[in-house]
Tab-separated table of C-alpha atoms and ligand atoms in Angstrom:
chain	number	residue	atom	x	y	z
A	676	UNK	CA	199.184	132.961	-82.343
A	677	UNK	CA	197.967	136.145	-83.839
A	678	UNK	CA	200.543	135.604	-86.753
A	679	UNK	CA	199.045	132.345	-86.916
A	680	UNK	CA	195.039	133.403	-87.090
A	681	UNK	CA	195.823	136.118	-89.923
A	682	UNK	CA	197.935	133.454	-92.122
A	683	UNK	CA	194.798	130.965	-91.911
A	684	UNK	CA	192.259	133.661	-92.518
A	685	UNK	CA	194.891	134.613	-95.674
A	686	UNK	CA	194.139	131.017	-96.920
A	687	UNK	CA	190.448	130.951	-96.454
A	688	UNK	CA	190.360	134.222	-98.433
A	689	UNK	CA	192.643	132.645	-101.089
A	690	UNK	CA	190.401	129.535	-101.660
A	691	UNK	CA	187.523	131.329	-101.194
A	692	UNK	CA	188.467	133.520	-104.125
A	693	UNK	CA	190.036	130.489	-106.161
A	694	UNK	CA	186.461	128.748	-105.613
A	695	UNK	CA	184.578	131.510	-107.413
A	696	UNK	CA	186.833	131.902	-110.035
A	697	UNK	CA	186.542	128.342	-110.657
A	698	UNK	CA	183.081	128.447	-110.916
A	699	UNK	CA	182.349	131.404	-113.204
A	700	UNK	CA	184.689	129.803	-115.200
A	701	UNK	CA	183.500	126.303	-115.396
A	702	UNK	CA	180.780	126.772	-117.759
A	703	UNK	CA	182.898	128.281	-120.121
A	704	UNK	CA	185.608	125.822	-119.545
A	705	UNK	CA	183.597	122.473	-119.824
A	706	UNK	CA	180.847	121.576	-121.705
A	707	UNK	CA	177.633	121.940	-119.446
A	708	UNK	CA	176.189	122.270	-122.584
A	709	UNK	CA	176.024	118.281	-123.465
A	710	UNK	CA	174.323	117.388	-119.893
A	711	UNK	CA	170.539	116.880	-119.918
A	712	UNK	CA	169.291	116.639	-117.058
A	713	UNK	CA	165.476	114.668	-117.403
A	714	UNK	CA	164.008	115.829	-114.061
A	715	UNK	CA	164.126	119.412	-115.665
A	716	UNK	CA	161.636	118.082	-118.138
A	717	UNK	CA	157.949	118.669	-117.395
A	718	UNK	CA	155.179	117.366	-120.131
A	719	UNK	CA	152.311	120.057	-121.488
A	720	UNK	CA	150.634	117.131	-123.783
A	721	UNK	CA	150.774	113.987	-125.106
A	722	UNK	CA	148.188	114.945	-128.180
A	723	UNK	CA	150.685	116.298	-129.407
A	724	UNK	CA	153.567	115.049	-127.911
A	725	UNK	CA	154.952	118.641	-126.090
A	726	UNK	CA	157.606	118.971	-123.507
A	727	UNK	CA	159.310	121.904	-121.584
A	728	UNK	CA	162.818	121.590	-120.561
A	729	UNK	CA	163.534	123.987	-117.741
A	730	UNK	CA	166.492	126.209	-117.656
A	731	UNK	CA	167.353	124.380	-121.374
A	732	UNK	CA	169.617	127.256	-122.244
A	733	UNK	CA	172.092	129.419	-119.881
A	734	UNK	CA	171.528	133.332	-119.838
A	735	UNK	CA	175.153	133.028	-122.049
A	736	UNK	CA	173.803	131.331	-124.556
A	737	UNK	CA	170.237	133.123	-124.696
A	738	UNK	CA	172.214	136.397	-125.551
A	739	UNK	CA	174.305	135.088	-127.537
A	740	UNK	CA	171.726	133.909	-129.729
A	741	UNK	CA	170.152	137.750	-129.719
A	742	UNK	CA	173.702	139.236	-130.517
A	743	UNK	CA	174.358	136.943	-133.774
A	744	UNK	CA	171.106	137.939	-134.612
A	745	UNK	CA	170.908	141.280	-133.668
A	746	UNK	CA	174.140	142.119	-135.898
A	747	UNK	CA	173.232	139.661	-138.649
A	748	UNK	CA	170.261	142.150	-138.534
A	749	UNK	CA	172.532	145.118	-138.644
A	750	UNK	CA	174.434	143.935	-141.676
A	751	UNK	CA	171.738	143.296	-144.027
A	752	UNK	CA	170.206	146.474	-143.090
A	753	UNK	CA	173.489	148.217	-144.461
A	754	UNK	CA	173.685	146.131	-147.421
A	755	UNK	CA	170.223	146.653	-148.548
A	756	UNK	CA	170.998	150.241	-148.588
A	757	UNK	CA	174.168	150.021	-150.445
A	758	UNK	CA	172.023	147.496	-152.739
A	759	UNK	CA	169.318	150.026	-153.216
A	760	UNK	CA	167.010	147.560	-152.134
A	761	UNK	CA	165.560	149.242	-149.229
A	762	UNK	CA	162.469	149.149	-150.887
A	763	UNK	CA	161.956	145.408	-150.306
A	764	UNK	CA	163.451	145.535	-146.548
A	765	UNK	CA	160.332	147.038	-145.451
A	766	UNK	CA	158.273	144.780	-146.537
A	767	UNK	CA	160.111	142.206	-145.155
A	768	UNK	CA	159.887	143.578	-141.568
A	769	UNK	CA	162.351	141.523	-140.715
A	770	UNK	CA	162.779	140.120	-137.926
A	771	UNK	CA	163.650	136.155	-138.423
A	772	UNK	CA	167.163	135.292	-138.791
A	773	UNK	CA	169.100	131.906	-139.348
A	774	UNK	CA	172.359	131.007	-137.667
A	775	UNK	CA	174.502	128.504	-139.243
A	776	UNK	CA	174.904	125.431	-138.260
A	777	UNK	CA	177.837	125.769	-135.745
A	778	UNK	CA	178.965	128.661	-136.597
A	779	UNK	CA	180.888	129.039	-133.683
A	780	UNK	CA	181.512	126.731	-129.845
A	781	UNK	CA	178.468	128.393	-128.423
A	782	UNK	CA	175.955	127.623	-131.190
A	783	UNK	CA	177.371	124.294	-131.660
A	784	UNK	CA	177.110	123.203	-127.594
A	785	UNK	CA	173.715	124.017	-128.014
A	786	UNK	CA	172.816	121.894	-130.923
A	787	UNK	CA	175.029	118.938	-129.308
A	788	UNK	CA	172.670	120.041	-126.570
A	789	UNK	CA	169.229	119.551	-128.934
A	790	UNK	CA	170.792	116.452	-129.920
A	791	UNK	CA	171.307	114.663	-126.754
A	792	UNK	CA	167.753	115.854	-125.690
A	793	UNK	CA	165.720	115.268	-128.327
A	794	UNK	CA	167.573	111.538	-129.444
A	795	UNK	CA	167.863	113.017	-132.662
A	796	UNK	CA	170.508	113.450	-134.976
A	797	UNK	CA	172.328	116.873	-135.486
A	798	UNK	CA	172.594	116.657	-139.168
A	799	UNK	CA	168.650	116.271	-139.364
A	800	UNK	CA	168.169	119.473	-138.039
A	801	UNK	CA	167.622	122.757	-139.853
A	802	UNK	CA	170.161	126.430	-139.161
A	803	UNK	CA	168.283	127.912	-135.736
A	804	UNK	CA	166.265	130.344	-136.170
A	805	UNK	CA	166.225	133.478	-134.010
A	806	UNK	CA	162.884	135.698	-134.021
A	807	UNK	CA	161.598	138.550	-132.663
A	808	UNK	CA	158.648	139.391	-132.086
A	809	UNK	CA	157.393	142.681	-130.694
A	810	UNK	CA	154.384	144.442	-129.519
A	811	UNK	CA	151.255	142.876	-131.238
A	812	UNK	CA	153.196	140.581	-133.119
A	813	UNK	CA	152.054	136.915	-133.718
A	814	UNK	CA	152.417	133.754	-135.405
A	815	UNK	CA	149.146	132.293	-136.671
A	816	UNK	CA	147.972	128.573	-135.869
A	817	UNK	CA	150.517	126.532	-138.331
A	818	UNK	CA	152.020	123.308	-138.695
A	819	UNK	CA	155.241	123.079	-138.960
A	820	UNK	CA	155.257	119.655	-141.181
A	821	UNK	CA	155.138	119.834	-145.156
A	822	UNK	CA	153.584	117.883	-147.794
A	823	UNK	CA	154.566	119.554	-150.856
A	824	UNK	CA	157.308	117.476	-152.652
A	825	UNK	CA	159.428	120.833	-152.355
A	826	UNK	CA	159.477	121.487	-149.266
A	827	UNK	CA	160.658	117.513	-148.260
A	828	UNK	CA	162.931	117.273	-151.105
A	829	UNK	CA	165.429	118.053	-148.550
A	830	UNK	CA	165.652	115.869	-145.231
A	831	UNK	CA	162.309	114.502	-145.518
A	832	UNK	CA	159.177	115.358	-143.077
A	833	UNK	CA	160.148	117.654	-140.366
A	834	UNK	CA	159.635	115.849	-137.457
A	835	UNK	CA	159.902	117.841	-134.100
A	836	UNK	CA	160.664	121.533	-133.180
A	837	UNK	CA	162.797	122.832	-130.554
A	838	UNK	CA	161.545	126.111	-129.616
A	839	UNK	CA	163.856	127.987	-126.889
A	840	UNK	CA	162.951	131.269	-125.202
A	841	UNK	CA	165.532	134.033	-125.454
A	842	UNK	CA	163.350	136.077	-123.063
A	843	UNK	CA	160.510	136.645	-120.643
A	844	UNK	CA	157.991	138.139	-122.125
A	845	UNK	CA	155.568	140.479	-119.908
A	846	UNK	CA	152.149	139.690	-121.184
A	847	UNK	CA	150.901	137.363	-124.466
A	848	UNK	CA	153.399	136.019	-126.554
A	849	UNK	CA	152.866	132.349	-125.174
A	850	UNK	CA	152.638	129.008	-127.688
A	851	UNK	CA	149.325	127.825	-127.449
A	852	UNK	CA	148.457	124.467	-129.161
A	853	UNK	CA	144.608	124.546	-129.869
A	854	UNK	CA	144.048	121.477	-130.669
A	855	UNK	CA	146.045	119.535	-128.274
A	856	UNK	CA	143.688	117.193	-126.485
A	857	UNK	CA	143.849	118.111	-122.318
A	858	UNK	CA	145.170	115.654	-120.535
A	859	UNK	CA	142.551	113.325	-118.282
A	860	UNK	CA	143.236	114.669	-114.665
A	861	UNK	CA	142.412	118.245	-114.476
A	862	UNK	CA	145.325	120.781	-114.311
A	863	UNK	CA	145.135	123.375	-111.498
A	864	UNK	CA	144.430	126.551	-113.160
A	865	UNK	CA	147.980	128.169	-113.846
A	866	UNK	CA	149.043	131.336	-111.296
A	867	UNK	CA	150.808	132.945	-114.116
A	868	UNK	CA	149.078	135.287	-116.091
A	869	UNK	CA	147.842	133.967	-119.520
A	870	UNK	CA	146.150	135.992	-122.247
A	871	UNK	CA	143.006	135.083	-124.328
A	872	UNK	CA	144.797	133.978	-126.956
A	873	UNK	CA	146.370	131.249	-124.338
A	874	UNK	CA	143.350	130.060	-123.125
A	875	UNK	CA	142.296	128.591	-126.324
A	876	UNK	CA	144.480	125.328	-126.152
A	877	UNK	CA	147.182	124.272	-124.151
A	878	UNK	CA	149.707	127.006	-123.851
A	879	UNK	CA	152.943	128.088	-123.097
A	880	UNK	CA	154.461	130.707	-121.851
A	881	UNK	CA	157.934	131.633	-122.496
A	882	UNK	CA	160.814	131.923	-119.898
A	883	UNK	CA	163.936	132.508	-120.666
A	884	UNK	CA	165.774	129.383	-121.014
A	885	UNK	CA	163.416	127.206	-121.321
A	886	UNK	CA	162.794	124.746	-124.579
A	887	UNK	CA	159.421	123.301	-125.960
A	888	UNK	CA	160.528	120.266	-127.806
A	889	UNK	CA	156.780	118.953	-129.663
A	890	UNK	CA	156.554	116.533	-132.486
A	891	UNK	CA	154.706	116.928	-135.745
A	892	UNK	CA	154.581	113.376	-136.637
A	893	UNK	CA	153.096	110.881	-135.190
A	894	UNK	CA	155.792	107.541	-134.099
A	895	UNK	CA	153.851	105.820	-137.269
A	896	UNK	CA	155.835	109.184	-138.697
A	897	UNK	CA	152.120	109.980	-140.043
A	898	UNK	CA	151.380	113.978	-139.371
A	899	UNK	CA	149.987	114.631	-136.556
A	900	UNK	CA	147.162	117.631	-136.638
A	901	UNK	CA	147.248	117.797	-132.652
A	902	UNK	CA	150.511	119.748	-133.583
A	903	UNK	CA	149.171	122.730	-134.878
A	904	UNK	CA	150.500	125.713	-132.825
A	905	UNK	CA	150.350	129.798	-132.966
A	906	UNK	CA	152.629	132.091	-130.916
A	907	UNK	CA	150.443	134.496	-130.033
A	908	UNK	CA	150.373	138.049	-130.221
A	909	UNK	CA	153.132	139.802	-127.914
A	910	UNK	CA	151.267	142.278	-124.995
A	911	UNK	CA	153.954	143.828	-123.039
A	912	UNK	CA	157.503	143.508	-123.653
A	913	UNK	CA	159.581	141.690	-126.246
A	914	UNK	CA	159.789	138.096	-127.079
A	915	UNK	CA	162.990	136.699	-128.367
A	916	UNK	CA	162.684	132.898	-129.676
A	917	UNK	CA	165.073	130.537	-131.511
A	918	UNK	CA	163.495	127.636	-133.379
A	919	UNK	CA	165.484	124.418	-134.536
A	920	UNK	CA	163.091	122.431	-137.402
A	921	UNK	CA	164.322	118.495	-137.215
A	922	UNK	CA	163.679	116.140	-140.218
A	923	UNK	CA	163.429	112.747	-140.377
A	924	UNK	CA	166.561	112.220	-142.634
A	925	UNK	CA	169.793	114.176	-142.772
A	926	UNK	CA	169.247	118.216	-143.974
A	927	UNK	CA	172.524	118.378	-145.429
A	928	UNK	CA	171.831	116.336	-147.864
A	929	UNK	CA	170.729	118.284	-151.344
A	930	UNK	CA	168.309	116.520	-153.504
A	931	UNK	CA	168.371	117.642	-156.679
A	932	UNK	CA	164.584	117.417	-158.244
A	933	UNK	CA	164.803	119.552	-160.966
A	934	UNK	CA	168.175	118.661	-162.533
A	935	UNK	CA	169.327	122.813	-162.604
A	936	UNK	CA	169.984	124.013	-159.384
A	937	UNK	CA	170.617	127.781	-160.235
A	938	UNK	CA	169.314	130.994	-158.214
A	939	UNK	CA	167.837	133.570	-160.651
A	940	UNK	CA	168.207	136.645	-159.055
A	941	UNK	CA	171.713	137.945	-157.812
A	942	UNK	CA	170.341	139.077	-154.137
A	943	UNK	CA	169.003	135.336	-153.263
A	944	UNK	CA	171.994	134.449	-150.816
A	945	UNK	CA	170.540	137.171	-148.812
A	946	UNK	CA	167.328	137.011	-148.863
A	947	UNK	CA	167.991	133.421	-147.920
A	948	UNK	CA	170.076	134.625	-145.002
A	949	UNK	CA	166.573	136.725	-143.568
A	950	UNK	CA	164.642	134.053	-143.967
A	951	UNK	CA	162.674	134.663	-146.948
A	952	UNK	CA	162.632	131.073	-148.095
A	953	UNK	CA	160.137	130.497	-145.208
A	954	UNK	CA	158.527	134.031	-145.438
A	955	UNK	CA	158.407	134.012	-149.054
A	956	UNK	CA	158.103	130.970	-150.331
A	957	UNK	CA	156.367	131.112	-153.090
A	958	UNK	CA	158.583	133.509	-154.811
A	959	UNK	CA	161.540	131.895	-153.363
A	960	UNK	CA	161.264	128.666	-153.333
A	961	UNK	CA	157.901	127.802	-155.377
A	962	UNK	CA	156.281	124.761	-156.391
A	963	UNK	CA	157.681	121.370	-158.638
A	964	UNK	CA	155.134	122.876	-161.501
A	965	UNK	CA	156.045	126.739	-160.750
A	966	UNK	CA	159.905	126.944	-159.198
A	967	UNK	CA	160.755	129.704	-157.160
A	968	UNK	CA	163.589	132.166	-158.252
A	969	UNK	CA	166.005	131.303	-155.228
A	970	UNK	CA	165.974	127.093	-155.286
A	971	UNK	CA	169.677	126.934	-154.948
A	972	UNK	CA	170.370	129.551	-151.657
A	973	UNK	CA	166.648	127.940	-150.203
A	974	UNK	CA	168.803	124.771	-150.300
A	975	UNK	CA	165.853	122.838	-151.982
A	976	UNK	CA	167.819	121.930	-154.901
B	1027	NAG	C1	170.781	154.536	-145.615
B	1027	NAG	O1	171.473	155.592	-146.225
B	1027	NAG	C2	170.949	156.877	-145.948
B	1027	NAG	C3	171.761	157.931	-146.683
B	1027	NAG	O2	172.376	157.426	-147.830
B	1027	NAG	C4	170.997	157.129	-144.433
B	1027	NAG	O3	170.402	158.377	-144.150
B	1027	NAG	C5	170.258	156.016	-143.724
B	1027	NAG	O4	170.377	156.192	-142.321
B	1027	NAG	C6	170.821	154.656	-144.112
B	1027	NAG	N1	170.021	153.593	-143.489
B	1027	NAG	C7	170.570	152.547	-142.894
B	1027	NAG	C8	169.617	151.564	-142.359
B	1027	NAG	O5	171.775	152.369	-142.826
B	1028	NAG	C1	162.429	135.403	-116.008
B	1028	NAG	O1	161.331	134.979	-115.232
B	1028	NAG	C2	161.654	134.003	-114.238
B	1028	NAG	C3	160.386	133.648	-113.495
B	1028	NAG	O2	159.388	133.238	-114.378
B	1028	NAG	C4	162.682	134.563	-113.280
B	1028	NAG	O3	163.066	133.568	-112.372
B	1028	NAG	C5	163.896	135.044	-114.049
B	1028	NAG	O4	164.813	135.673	-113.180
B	1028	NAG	C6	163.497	136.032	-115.136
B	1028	NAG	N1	164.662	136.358	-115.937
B	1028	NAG	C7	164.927	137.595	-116.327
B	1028	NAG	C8	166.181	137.791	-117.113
B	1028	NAG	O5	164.176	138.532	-116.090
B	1029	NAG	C1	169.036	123.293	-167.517
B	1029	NAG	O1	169.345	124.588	-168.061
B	1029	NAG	C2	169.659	124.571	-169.447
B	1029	NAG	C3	170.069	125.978	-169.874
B	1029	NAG	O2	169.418	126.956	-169.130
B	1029	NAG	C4	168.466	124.047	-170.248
B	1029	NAG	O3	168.763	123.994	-171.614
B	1029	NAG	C5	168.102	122.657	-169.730
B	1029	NAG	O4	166.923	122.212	-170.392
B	1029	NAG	C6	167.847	122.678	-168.229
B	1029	NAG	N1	167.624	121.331	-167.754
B	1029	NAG	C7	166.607	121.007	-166.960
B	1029	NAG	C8	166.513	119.583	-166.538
B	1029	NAG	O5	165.783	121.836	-166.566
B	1030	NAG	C1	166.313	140.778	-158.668
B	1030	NAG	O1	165.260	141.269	-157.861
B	1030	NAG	C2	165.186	142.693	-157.831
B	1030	NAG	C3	164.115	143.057	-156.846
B	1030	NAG	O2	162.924	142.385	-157.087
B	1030	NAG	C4	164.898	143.205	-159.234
B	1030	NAG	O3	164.859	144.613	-159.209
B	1030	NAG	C5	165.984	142.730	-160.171
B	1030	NAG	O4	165.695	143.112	-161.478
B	1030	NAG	C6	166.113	141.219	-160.104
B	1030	NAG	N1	167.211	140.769	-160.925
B	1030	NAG	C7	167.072	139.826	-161.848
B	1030	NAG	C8	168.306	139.446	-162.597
B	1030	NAG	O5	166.004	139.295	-162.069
C-alpha cells in the first residue's frame, strides 16, 4: 500500500514536471507567433482607422528586439570611433535602429505575425525599426505617408504602421492622434494616468506588448490627415518602440529614377544602418531636382 502511494505520487511529480517543461518550451518550439487572436483587438478610432492588439508581442520577443538593437547600437558606436567620425555620432543622438528583414526566426515570426494581422503582405513592409526614447524625448505630430516622388519611388504610399511597445513607460510617452475625430458615444474617462500632451487627441499609451496598427490612407488609398500622430515626450522611465512602415506595393522592389544608383560618400551603409535616411533625409536621400549623397544604401534607387 505504502509502496503503492509513493510510486503514484512519483508519477504525479514526473508529469507534473514534464507538463511545465512542455510549456516553457512550447513557445519556442511552435510558432505562437502566426496566431492572431481578434478578440485581443480593441479599436481607439475609426478617423483614422487605429487599433490596439493586446499582448501583440511576447516579453521574448520585446527583448529581443532591445538586444539587436541595443548591440547594433554598440557596434556603430565602436566603428565611429575607429572611423574618426565621432564627431557626427553626436549629433546623431542616436537612438533609432533598423533590423533586417528576418534577420533571424524571432524577427521573422513577428513579421509573419504583422502579416497575418494586418492582411498585408510581408514584402510591402519596411526593416522594423527599434527606438528609444528617453527622458523628455518626443516625436512631433507627423504623418507617416509621403508625397515626394522620392520617397514612393520605392513600394509606393506607405499605407499603415505597426507600432509595438517594447516597454511600459512610467509617465508621457503615449501616441496621441490630434486630429482623430472622437468617436460618437462618449468614452469613460481613462483610469490610467495620461499626460497633457495625451489629452490633446486620442491617445495611447504604451504597454509592453501591445501593437497600434493605424492607416495613413484612406481605402480610396487617398491620404488620410486624421492620421497625423506625435509620440509624446517621455516623463518617467524609458520607452522602447519598434515601428514596421507598410506600402502599398512590394519594398523590395528598387526603382531606379535616376538611372545611377551610386552612394557618394564611403560611410553611407552606416549611416543607413542608424537610420539617417529618415533622420537625415535631405542630405541622404534628397530630392528628384537635388539627390541626396546616400540614394543607393537609402534603397531609393
Ligand atoms: C573611443 O576611443 C577612446 C580612446 O581612443 C576611448 O577613450 C573611448 O571610450 C572610445 N569610445 C567608445 C564609444 O568606444
Ligand atoms: C506592464 O504594465 C502592465 C499593466 O499595464 C502589467 O500588467 C505588466 O506586468 C507590466 N510589465 C512589466 C514588464 O512591467
Ligand atoms: C551616370 O554617371 C556617369 C558618370 O558619372 C555620367 O556620365 C552619366 O551622365 C550619369 N547618368 C545619369 C543618367 O545620371
Ligand atoms: C564623407 O563624409 C565625411 C563626413 O561628412 C567627410 O568628412 C568625407 O570627406 C566624406 N567623403 C567623401 C568622399 O565625400
Amino acid at each position: 500500500m505504502a509502496i503503492e502511494r509513493i510510486y503514484s505520487l512519483q508519477i504525479l511529480i514526473l508529469n507534473l514536471i514534464a507538463s511545465i517543461l512542455y510549456q516553457s518550451c512550447e513557445s519556442f518550439l511552435t510558432t505562437p507567433s502566426s496566431i492572431i487572436n481578434p478578440s485581443k483587438v480593441k479599436q481607439v478610432s475609426w478617423k483614422p482607422r487605429a487599433f490596439v492588439y493586446e499582448g501583440f508581442l511576447t516579453d521574448l520577443e520585446c527583448d529581443h528586439l532591445i538586444s539587436l538593437a541595443k548591440s547594433e547600437l554598440k557596434r556603430s558606436a565602436v566603428a565611429d570611433n575607429v572611423s574618426g567620425q565621432s564627431k557626427l555620432s553626436e549629433v546623431r543622438t542616436s537612438s533609432g535602429m533598423f533590423i533586417p528583414k528576418g534577420k533571424d526566426p524571432i524577427v521573422a515570426g513577428i513579421e509573419d505575425k504583422i502579416s497575418t494581422w494586418t492582411f498585408l503582405p510581408k514584402e510591402n513592409g519596411e526593416d522594423i525599426q527599434v527606438l528609444r526614447y528617453e527622458h523628455g524625448q518626443k516625436y512631433d505630430p507627423h504623418y507617416d505617408y509621403f508625397t515626394d516622388k522620392v520617397n514612393i519611388a520605392r513600394g509606393g504610399h506607405r499605407i499603415a504602421t505597426v507600432l509595438m511597445y517594447l516597454t511600459n513607460v512610467t509617465k508621457g510617452g503615449e501616441t496621441v492622434f490630434p486630429q482623430a475625430e472622437e468617436p460618437s458615444r462618449r468614452r469613460t474617462p481613462p483610469k490610467d494616468y495620461l499626460s497633457e500632451c495625451a489629452k490633446k487627441g486620442i491617445a495611447v499609451k504604451p504597454r509592453r506588448g501591445d501593437a497600434l496598427l493605424f492607416f495613413s490612407l484612406f481605402p480610396t488609398a487617398i491620404p488620410d490627415q486624421n492620421s497625423l500622430h506625435a509620440g509624446c515626450p517621455v516623463i518617467e522611465g524609458e520607452k522602447w518602440s519598434a515601428t514596421k512602415w507598410i506600402h502599398v506595393d512590394s519594398f523590395e522592389k528598387n526603382l531606379d529614377i535616376g538611372g545611377n544608383c551610386t552612394d557618394l560618400n564611403e560611410s553611407c551603409e552606416r549611416w543607413a544602418a542608424l537610420g539617417e535616411c529618415t533622420k537625415n533625409r535631405e542630405y541622404m536621400i534628397g530630392t528628384a531636382e537635388l539627390p541626396g549623397y546616400c540614394r543607393r544604401s537609402c534603397k531609393v534607387c
